[in-house]
Coordinates of C-alpha atoms in Angstrom, one line a residue:
M270 CA -21.4 42.9 17.1
N271 CA -21.8 43.9 20.9
P272 CA -20.7 47.6 21.7
P273 CA -17.7 47.8 24.0
K274 CA -18.3 47.5 27.6
F275 CA -17.0 50.9 28.4
L276 CA -19.5 52.6 25.9
G277 CA -22.4 50.9 28.4
R278 CA -20.3 52.3 31.4
A279 CA -19.9 55.8 30.0
A280 CA -23.8 55.7 29.2
V281 CA -24.6 54.6 32.8
N282 CA -22.1 57.1 34.2
T283 CA -23.4 60.2 32.0
V284 CA -27.2 59.2 33.4
V285 CA -25.9 59.0 37.0
A286 CA -24.0 62.5 36.5
I287 CA -27.2 64.2 35.2
S288 CA -29.3 62.6 37.7
V289 CA -26.8 64.0 40.6
L290 CA -26.7 67.5 38.9
Y291 CA -30.4 67.5 38.6
T292 CA -30.8 66.8 42.5
L293 CA -27.7 68.9 43.5
I294 CA -28.3 72.3 41.5
P295 CA -31.7 73.3 43.3
A296 CA -29.9 72.6 46.6
L297 CA -26.9 74.5 45.6
W298 CA -29.1 77.3 44.4
L299 CA -30.8 77.5 47.8
V300 CA -27.5 77.6 49.8
L301 CA -26.1 80.5 47.5
A302 CA -29.3 82.2 47.6
A303 CA -30.0 82.2 51.4
M304 CA -26.5 83.8 51.6
K305 CA -27.5 86.9 49.4
D306 CA -29.1 90.1 50.5
R307 CA -32.0 91.4 48.9
D308 CA -30.3 93.5 46.1
A309 CA -28.1 90.6 45.0
L310 CA -31.1 88.4 45.0
F311 CA -33.1 90.3 42.6
G312 CA -30.2 91.1 40.6
S313 CA -29.5 87.7 39.6
D314 CA -25.9 87.9 41.1
I315 CA -26.4 84.6 42.9
L316 CA -22.9 83.2 41.8
S317 CA -21.0 86.4 42.5
L318 CA -19.0 87.2 45.4
Q319 CA -20.8 90.1 46.3
G320 CA -23.8 90.7 48.6
F321 CA -23.0 88.0 51.0
S322 CA -25.2 88.7 54.1
P323 CA -26.0 85.3 55.7
L324 CA -25.6 86.6 59.4
K325 CA -28.2 89.4 58.8
N326 CA -30.6 87.1 56.7
L327 CA -30.3 84.7 59.8
Q328 CA -31.1 87.6 62.1
D329 CA -34.1 88.9 59.8
L330 CA -35.4 85.4 59.7
F331 CA -35.8 84.8 63.5
A332 CA -36.8 88.8 64.0
M333 CA -39.6 89.0 61.4
D334 CA -43.1 89.4 62.6
K335 CA -41.8 88.9 66.3
G336 CA -39.8 85.9 65.8
I337 CA -42.5 83.6 64.8
Y338 CA -40.2 81.2 62.6
G339 CA -38.8 80.0 65.8
R340 CA -42.3 78.9 66.9
W341 CA -43.1 77.1 63.7
Y342 CA -39.6 75.5 63.9
L343 CA -40.7 73.8 67.2
N344 CA -44.0 72.9 65.8
S345 CA -42.6 71.1 63.0
L346 CA -40.5 69.3 65.2
L347 CA -43.1 68.3 67.5
Y348 CA -45.4 67.3 64.8
A349 CA -42.6 65.4 62.7
V350 CA -40.2 64.0 65.2
G351 CA -43.2 62.9 67.8
G352 CA -45.6 62.1 65.2
A353 CA -43.1 59.9 63.4
A354 CA -41.8 58.2 66.7
V355 CA -45.4 57.2 67.9
S356 CA -46.2 56.3 64.1
A357 CA -43.2 54.0 63.6
L358 CA -43.9 52.0 66.8
V359 CA -47.5 51.8 66.3
S360 CA -47.1 50.8 62.4
I361 CA -44.4 48.0 63.7
A362 CA -46.5 46.5 66.2
C363 CA -49.5 46.4 63.6
G364 CA -47.1 44.6 61.0
Y365 CA -45.9 42.2 63.9
A366 CA -49.4 41.3 64.7
F367 CA -50.4 40.7 60.9
D368 CA -47.2 38.5 60.6
K369 CA -47.1 36.4 64.0
Y370 CA -50.8 36.2 64.9
V371 CA -53.7 34.0 63.2
F372 CA -57.1 35.7 63.4
R373 CA -60.4 35.9 61.4
H374 CA -60.3 37.9 58.0
K375 CA -56.6 38.6 58.7
E376 CA -55.7 38.8 54.9
K377 CA -58.6 40.5 54.3
L378 CA -57.9 43.3 56.7
F379 CA -54.4 43.5 55.2
G380 CA -55.8 44.0 52.0
L381 CA -57.6 47.0 53.2
V382 CA -54.3 48.1 54.7
L383 CA -52.7 47.9 51.2
A384 CA -55.8 49.7 49.5
A385 CA -55.2 52.5 52.2
V386 CA -51.7 52.7 50.8
M387 CA -52.9 53.8 47.5
V388 CA -55.4 56.5 48.7
P389 CA -53.9 60.1 48.3
Q390 CA -53.7 61.9 51.8
T391 CA -55.2 65.0 50.0
V392 CA -58.4 62.9 49.4
L393 CA -58.5 62.5 53.3
A394 CA -58.1 65.8 54.4
L395 CA -61.9 66.9 54.0
P396 CA -63.0 63.9 56.0
L397 CA -60.4 64.4 58.6
Y398 CA -61.4 68.0 59.0
L399 CA -64.9 66.8 59.4
L400 CA -64.1 64.6 62.3
A401 CA -61.8 67.0 63.9
S402 CA -64.6 69.6 63.7
G403 CA -67.2 67.0 65.1
T404 CA -64.8 66.7 68.1
G405 CA -63.9 70.0 68.6
V406 CA -60.1 69.8 67.9
V407 CA -60.0 72.1 64.9
D408 CA -57.2 74.8 65.1
T409 CA -55.4 72.8 67.9
V410 CA -52.2 70.8 67.8
W411 CA -54.1 67.4 67.9
A412 CA -55.9 68.3 64.5
V413 CA -52.4 67.7 63.0
F414 CA -50.9 65.5 65.2
I415 CA -53.2 62.6 65.5
P416 CA -54.0 62.1 61.9
V417 CA -50.1 61.3 61.0
L418 CA -49.9 58.8 63.8
F419 CA -51.5 56.1 61.4
N420 CA -49.6 55.0 58.4
P421 CA -50.8 52.0 56.1
F422 CA -47.6 51.9 54.5
G423 CA -45.5 51.6 57.8
V424 CA -48.0 48.8 58.6
Y425 CA -47.0 47.1 55.4
L426 CA -43.3 47.4 55.9
G427 CA -43.8 46.4 59.6
R428 CA -45.3 43.0 58.3
V429 CA -42.2 42.7 56.0
F430 CA -39.6 43.5 58.6
S431 CA -41.2 41.2 61.1
Q432 CA -41.1 38.3 58.6
G433 CA -37.4 39.2 57.7
Y434 CA -36.0 39.8 61.4
V435 CA -38.2 37.8 63.8
P436 CA -38.1 34.1 63.3
G437 CA -41.1 32.1 64.3
E438 CA -38.9 29.9 66.4
V439 CA -37.6 32.6 68.5
V440 CA -41.2 33.8 69.5
E441 CA -42.2 30.2 70.0
A442 CA -39.1 29.9 72.3
A443 CA -40.0 33.1 74.3
R444 CA -43.5 31.7 74.9
I445 CA -42.4 28.3 76.1
D446 CA -40.2 30.2 78.7
G447 CA -43.1 31.5 79.9
A448 CA -43.1 35.3 78.4
G449 CA -46.4 36.8 77.8
E450 CA -47.1 38.2 74.5
L451 CA -46.3 41.9 75.4
A452 CA -43.0 40.8 77.1
T453 CA -42.2 38.7 73.9
Y454 CA -42.7 41.6 71.9
F455 CA -41.1 44.3 73.9
R456 CA -38.1 42.3 75.2
V457 CA -37.5 39.9 72.0
A458 CA -39.0 41.0 69.0
L459 CA -38.9 44.9 69.2
R460 CA -35.0 44.8 69.6
M461 CA -34.9 42.6 66.5
L462 CA -37.2 45.1 64.5
G463 CA -34.8 47.9 65.3
P464 CA -33.9 48.6 61.6
G465 CA -37.4 48.3 60.7
V466 CA -38.5 51.2 63.2
V467 CA -35.8 53.3 62.2
T468 CA -37.0 53.0 58.4
V469 CA -40.6 53.6 59.1
F470 CA -39.4 56.7 61.3
L471 CA -37.4 58.1 58.5
F472 CA -40.3 57.7 55.9
Q473 CA -42.9 59.1 58.1
L474 CA -40.4 61.9 59.5
T475 CA -40.1 63.1 55.8
A476 CA -43.7 62.9 55.0
I477 CA -44.9 64.8 58.2
W478 CA -42.2 67.4 57.7
N479 CA -43.4 68.1 54.3
N480 CA -47.0 68.0 54.9
F481 CA -48.6 71.0 53.9
F482 CA -52.2 70.4 53.2
L483 CA -53.4 69.0 56.2
P484 CA -52.2 71.8 58.6
M485 CA -53.8 74.5 55.8
V486 CA -57.1 72.7 56.3
M487 CA -57.0 72.4 59.9
L488 CA -55.3 75.6 61.3
S489 CA -55.8 79.0 61.2
N490 CA -53.9 80.3 64.3
Q491 CA -50.3 81.0 62.8
K492 CA -48.7 80.2 66.2
L493 CA -49.6 76.5 65.5
Y494 CA -48.2 76.6 61.7
P495 CA -45.3 74.2 60.8
V496 CA -42.3 75.6 58.8
S497 CA -43.8 74.4 55.3
L498 CA -47.4 76.5 56.0
G499 CA -45.6 79.3 57.7
L500 CA -43.1 79.8 54.7
Y501 CA -46.0 79.5 52.2
S502 CA -47.8 82.6 54.1
W503 CA -44.7 84.5 54.0
N504 CA -43.9 83.7 50.2
S505 CA -47.8 84.6 49.5
A506 CA -47.0 88.1 51.4
A507 CA -43.7 88.7 49.5
T508 CA -45.6 89.8 46.6
T509 CA -46.7 93.1 48.2
S510 CA -43.8 93.2 50.5
P511 CA -40.5 92.3 49.1
E512 CA -38.5 92.0 52.2
Y513 CA -40.0 88.6 52.9
Y514 CA -37.9 86.9 50.1
P515 CA -34.6 86.6 51.8
V516 CA -36.1 85.4 54.8
V517 CA -38.0 82.5 53.1
I518 CA -35.2 81.4 51.3
M519 CA -33.0 81.2 54.6
G520 CA -35.8 79.7 56.2
S521 CA -36.3 77.0 53.6
L522 CA -32.3 76.3 54.0
L523 CA -33.0 75.9 57.5
A524 CA -36.1 73.6 57.0
I525 CA -34.3 71.0 55.2
L526 CA -31.4 70.4 57.8
P527 CA -33.3 68.2 60.2
L528 CA -34.0 65.6 57.3
V529 CA -30.4 65.8 56.3
L530 CA -29.2 65.2 60.1
A531 CA -31.8 62.7 60.5
F532 CA -30.9 60.7 57.3
A533 CA -27.0 60.9 57.9
L534 CA -27.2 59.9 61.6
L535 CA -29.8 56.9 61.0
Q536 CA -28.4 55.9 57.7
R537 CA -26.7 52.8 58.8
F538 CA -30.1 51.3 60.2
W539 CA -32.3 52.6 57.0
R540 CA -29.9 50.9 54.7
S541 CA -29.8 47.6 56.5
G542 CA -33.5 47.6 56.9
L543 CA -34.1 48.3 53.2
T544 CA -31.5 45.2 52.4
A545 CA -33.7 43.1 54.8
G546 CA -37.0 43.9 53.1
A547 CA -35.4 43.1 49.8
V548 CA -33.6 39.9 50.7
K549 CA -36.9 38.7 52.1

């Protein structure tokens, strides 16, 4: 005898509710903890109505260590937004080339791209450091910025989006009309690949913004730190200087805002891009 349909639906709703709570409770704790002063934070009074001092925590955050948090934030925006934008354009262009052009060993090279997807980024940190050391760019912006411009997974997605969004007939028609390869790509194909560019941009933005190990290996100058590494250094100092705890929590809350804003503003393009890839 088959169980009633409402039991299966209730089970699914229960799993979804547990997943939502698992996701939202840490975020809710972060929001509440960022609003508390140090005494309320250490007194485990997160849910009480006492000890709220969000403005003071915000002022302390941007005043701590001569306001270096603002510099870290700008660094993260440079690394993440600039790096994700360039990486998305490069990845989509490479994926388009793999899809629309025929050249020797094409599938073998694409196999190497897929193999590179499975390589953890932490494994590449030491070789990248040795390359950066050999070229003299260690402890500079370029040591963090250049490695994030190349994303094998983005190339794979670029090929999928090219197959789904850019019909071969359109490319051939542009060529027959006399458009060169660059003109065909930038004037015709790239406009069709807009959702793919946004999707790769969001994936790479999240990866670069949360990147921690590469900046830790490459950088020693605190003025070049991203937010992730800067907050880690403050959190380490908090073991001996408890005044860092409130600013670390407030800084962590502000650190997630660009990602939330990016996903909210670009959600329509991102969802349509994922749908196209799934249909293909």
